[in-house]
Structure formats: structure tokens, C-alpha cells
mmCIF file of C-alpha atoms in Angstrom:
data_model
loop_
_atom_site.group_PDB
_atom_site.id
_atom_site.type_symbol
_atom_site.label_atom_id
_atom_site.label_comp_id
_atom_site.label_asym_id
_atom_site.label_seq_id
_atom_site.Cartn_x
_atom_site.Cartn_y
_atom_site.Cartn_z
ATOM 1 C CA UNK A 119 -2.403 -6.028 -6.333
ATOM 2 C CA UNK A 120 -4.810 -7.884 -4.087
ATOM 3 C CA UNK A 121 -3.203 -8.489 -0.734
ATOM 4 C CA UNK A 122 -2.794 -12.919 -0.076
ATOM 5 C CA UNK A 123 -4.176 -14.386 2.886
ATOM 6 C CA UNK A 124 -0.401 -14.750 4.097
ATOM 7 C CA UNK A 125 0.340 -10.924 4.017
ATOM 8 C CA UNK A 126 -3.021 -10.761 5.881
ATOM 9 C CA UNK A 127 -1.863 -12.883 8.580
ATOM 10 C CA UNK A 128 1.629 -11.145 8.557
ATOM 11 C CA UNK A 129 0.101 -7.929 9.381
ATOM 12 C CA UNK A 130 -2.348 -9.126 12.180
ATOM 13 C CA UNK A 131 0.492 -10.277 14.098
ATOM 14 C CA UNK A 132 2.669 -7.355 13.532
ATOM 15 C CA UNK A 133 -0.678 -5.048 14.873
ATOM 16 C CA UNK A 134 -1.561 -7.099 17.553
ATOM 17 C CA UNK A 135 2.516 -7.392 18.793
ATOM 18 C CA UNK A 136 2.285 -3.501 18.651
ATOM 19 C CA UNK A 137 -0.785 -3.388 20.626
ATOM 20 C CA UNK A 138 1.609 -5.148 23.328
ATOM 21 C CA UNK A 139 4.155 -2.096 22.833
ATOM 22 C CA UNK A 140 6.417 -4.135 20.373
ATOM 23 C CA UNK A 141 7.758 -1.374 18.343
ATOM 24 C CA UNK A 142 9.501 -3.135 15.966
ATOM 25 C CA UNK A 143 6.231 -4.743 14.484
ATOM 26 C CA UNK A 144 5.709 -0.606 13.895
ATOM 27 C CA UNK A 145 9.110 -0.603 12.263
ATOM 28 C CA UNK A 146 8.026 -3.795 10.318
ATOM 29 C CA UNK A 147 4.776 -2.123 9.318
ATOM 30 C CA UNK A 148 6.651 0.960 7.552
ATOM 31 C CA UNK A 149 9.194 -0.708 5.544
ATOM 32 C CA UNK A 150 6.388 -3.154 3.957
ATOM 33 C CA UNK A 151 3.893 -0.303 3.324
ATOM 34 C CA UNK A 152 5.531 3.249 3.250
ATOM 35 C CA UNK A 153 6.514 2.973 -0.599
ATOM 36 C CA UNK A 154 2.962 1.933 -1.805
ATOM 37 C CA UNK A 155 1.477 4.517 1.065
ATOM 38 C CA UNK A 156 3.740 7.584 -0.584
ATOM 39 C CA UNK A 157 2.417 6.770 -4.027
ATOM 40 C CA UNK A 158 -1.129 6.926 -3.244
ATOM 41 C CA UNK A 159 -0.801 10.094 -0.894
ATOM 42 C CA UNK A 160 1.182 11.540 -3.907
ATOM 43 C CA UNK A 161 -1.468 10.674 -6.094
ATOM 44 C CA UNK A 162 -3.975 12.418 -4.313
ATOM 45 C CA UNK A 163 -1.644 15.436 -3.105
ATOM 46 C CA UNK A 164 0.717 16.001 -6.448
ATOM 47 C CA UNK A 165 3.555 16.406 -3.755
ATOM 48 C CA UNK A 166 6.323 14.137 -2.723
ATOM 49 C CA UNK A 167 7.085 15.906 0.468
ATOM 50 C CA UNK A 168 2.623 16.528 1.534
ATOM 51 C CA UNK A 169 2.936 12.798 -0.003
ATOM 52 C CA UNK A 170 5.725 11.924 2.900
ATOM 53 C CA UNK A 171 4.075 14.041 5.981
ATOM 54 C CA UNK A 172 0.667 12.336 5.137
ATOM 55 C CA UNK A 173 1.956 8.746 5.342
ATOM 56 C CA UNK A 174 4.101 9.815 8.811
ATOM 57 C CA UNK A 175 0.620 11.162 10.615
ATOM 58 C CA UNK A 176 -0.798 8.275 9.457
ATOM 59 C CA UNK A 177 1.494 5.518 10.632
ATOM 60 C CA UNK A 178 1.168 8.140 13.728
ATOM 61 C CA UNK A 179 -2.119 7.353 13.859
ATOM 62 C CA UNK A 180 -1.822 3.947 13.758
ATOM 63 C CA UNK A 181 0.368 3.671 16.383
ATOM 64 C CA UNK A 182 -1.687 5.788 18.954
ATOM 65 C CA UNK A 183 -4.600 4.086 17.939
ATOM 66 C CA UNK A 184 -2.614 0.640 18.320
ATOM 67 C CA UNK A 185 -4.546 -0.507 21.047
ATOM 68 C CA UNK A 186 -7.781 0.289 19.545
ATOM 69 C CA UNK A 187 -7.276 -1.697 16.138
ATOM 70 C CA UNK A 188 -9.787 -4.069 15.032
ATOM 71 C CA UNK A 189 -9.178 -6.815 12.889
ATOM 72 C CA UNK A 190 -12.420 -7.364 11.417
ATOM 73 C CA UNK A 191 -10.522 -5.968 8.098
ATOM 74 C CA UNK A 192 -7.513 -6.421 6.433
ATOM 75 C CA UNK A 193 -4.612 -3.699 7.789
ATOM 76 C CA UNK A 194 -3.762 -2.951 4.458
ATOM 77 C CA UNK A 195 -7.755 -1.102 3.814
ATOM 78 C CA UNK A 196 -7.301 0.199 7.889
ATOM 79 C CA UNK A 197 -3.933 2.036 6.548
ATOM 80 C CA UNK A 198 -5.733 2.873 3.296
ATOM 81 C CA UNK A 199 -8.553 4.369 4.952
ATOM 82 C CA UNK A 200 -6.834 6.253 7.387
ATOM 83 C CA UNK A 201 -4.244 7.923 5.040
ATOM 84 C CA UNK A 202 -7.310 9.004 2.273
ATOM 85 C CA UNK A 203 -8.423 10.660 5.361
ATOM 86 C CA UNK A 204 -5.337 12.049 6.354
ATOM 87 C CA UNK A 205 -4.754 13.619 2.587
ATOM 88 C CA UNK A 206 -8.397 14.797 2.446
ATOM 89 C CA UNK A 207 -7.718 16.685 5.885
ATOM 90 C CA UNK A 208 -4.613 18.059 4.349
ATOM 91 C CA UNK A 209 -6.638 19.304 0.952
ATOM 92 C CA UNK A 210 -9.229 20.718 3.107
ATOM 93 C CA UNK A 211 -6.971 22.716 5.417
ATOM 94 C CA UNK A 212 -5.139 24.120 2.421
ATOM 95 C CA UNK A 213 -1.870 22.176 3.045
ATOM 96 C CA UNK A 214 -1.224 21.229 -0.938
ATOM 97 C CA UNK A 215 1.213 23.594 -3.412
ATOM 98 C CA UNK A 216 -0.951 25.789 -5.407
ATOM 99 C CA UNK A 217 -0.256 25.685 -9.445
ATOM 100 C CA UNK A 218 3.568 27.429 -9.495
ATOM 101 C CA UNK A 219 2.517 30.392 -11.179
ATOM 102 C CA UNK A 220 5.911 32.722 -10.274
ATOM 103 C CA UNK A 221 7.615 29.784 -12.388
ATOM 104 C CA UNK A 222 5.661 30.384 -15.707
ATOM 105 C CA UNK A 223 7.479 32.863 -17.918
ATOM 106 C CA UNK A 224 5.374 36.249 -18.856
ATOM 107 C CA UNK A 225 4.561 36.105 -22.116
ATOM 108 C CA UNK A 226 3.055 32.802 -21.887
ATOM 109 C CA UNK A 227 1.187 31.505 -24.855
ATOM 110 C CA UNK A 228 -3.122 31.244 -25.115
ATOM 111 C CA UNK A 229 -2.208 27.558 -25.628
ATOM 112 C CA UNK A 230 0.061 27.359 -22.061
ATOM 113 C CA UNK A 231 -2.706 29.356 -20.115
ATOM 114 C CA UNK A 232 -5.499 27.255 -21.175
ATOM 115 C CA UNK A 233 -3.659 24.340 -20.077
ATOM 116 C CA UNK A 234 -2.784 26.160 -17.125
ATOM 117 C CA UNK A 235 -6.660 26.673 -16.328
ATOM 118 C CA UNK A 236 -7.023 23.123 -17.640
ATOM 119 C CA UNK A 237 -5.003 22.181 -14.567
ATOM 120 C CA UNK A 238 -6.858 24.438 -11.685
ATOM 121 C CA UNK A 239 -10.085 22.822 -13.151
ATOM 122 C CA UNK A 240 -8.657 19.388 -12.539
ATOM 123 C CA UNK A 241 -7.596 19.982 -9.201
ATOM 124 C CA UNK A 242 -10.784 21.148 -8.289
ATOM 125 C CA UNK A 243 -13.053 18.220 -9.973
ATOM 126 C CA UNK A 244 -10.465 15.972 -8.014
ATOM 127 C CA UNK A 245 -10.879 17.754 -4.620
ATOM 128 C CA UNK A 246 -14.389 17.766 -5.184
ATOM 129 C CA UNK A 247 -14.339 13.806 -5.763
ATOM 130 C CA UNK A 248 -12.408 13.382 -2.801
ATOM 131 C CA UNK A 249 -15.055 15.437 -0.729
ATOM 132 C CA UNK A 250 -17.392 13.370 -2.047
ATOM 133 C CA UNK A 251 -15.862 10.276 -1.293
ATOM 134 C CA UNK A 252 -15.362 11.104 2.312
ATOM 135 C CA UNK A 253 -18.828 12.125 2.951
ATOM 136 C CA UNK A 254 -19.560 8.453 1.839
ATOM 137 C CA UNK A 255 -20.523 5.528 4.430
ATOM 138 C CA UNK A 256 -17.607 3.511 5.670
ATOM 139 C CA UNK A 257 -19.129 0.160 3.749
ATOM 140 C CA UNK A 258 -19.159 2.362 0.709
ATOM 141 C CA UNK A 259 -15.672 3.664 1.453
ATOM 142 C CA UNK A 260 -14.526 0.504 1.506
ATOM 143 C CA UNK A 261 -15.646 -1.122 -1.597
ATOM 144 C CA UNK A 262 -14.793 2.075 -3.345
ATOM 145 C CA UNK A 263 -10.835 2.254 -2.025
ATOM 146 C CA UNK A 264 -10.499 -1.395 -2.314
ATOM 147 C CA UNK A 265 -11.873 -1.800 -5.949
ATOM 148 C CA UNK A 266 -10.582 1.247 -7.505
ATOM 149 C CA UNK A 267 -7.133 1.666 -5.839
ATOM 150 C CA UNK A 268 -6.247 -1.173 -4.130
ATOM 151 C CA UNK A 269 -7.413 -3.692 -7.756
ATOM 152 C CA UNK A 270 -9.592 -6.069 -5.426
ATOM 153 C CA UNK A 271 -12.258 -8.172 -7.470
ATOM 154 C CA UNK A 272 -15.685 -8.382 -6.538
ATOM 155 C CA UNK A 273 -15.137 -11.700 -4.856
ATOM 156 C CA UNK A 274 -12.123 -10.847 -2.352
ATOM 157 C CA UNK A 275 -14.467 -7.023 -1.517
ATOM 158 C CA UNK A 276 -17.612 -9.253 -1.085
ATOM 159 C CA UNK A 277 -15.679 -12.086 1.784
ATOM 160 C CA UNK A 278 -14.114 -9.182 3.448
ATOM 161 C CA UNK A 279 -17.439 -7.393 3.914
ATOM 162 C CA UNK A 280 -19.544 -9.880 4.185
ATOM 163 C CA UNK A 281 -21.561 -9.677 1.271
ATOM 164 C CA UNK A 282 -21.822 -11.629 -1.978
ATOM 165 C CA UNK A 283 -20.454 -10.670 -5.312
ATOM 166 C CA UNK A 284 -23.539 -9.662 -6.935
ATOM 167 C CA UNK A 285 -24.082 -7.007 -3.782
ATOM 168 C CA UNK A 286 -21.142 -6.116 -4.220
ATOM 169 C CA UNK A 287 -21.176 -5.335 -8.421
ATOM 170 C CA UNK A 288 -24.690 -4.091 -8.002
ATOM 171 C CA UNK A 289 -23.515 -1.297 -5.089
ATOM 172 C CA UNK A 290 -20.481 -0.369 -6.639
ATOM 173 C CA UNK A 291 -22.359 0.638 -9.770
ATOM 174 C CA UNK A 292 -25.034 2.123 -8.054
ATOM 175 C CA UNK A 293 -22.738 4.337 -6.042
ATOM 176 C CA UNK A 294 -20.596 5.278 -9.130
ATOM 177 C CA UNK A 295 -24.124 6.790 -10.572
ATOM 178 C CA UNK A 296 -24.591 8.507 -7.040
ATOM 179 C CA UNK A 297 -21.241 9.930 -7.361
ATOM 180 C CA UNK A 298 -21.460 11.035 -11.344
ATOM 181 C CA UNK A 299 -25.285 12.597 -10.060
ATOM 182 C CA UNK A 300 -23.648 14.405 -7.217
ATOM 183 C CA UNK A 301 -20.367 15.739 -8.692
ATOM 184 C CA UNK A 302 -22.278 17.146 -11.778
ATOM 185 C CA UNK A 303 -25.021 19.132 -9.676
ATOM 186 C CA UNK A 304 -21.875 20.330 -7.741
ATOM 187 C CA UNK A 305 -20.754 21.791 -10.961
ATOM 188 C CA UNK A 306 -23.483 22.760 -11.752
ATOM 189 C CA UNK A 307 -23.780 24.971 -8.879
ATOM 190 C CA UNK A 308 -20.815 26.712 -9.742
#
């Protein structure tokens, strides 16, 4: 759901009262965004508890970083940002639960190992997408996270970057037929 001008504002002052050591703006921060933060770490993890540790390093970020914080974007694609970054770390250093294979019973069935290697080929077309994605530019980034995940239309990407709606349709497609290009020479490779 696009974020209003109002919850905008909100957050501003809540960053720039932490940047003054006002913890409880911090406090404020975490019970308006932790829920919606687990659910998209979980969605790119497929673990509640990697899901839980990303979204803590990130608001741990955020509050080292407090002083630091620009607010030439909303803090809801700043949070975003940083915890896609945060879960791509944690896929890259290894830190997500491989398929439970001790949990399968023996004689499984050619139907439950296909779906089984249906899985493993998932999770690797998904890291790979998320590789991708964080190899992009931060502009790109941007439009990317905050049309596809966070629902923003054209118009709201195009005022917060600074660009007009056609730029913005126009790049979005043209990055979606970078990504499809890329992603099937990876397989390819393989």
C-alpha cells in the first residue's frame, strides 16, 4: 500500500528526533514497521526466525547510521532498501535453512522428489534474481522495490525520484528486459 504524505511526515520526525538521540522515535519506528519488515524478509528468506534477525540488523543499522540519514526519500524505501540488503547478505553468506531433507521419509515417491528438485531450482532462480537485483543502480533499485513490493504507481515512483511517469514506465520495462536477458544467460551458463 502506497505510503500517504502524513506517514511520510510521521517518519521524518521520528528519524530526525533519533538523530538527536531520542530513542523512543527508534521504539516508534519498530512497532509501525517491524510486522510489514518480517513479511518481506520472510519472503525473501522462507524463515521466520532469518526473517526476525534480518529486520533487528537492520533497524540496527538504522540506528547507527541515525545521524547519517537523508531525507531526500521516503523512510519507508531507506528501511526497504537496507533490509533487501541485509537478506541478500544473509543468502550470500549461507545464513538461510537448506531444503529439510532428514525430514522427508525414505521411500519417497518420483512425484515428491521432483517437487523436491522443483524447490532447490526455485531457490536458486530466486537467489539468482536477488543477485541480480543488488548488482543494480540505486535509481533502478528504487523503482524496482517500490513498484514491485512496496505497490507504488508510476506517478508517486516518478515525484519521489524526480522523474516523470513516462521515465519512469519506460525504465521499469526496460530494466525488466535487462533482468529476463541477464537471468536467462545465467542459466544458461549452468
Amino acid at each position: 500500500m502506497p505510503q500517504t504524505q502524513d506517514e511520510n511526515q510521521r517518519d521524518q520526525q521520528w528519524m530526525a528526533r533519533l538523530a538527536k538521540g531520542d530513542e523512543e522515535a527508534l521504539e516508534a519506528l519498530i512497532a509501525c514497521y517491524r510486522n510489514p519488515a518480517e513479511r518481506y524478509a520472510r519472503e525473501m528468506l522462507r524463515d521466520d526466525a532469518l526473517a526476525q534477525d534480518a529486520v533487528q540488523e537492520t533497524f540496527a543499522r538504522i540506528y547507527l547510521a541515525r545521524e547519517r540519514y537523508l531525507s531526500d526519500f521516503t523512510f519507508r524505501t531507506y528501511l526497504y532498501t537496507l533490509l533487501r540488503r541485509v537478506c541478500i547478505d544473509m543468502l550470500r553468506r549461507g545464513k538461510h535453512i537448506p531444503l529439510p531433507m532428514e525430514e522427508l521419509p525414505e521411500n519417497l515417491s518420483r512425484s515428491a522428489e521432483t517437487s523436491v528438485e522443483q524447490e532447490v531450482l526455485r531457490q536458486e532462480h530466486r537467489q539468482s534474481v536477488l543477485e541480480e537485483v543488488a548488482n543494480l543502480p540505486l535509481l533502478e533499485q528504487r523503482l524496482l522495490l517500490g513498484y514491485a513490493l512496496e505497490g507504488k504507481k508510476y506517478r508517486q515512483l516518478a515525484r519521489e525520484n524526480g522523474l516523470t511517469p513516462g521515465q519512469v514506465k519506460i525504465r521499469l520495462h526496460r530494466l525488466r528486459q535487462r533482468l529476463k536477458k541477464r537471468l536467462a544467460e545465467k542459466e544458461g551458463d549452468l
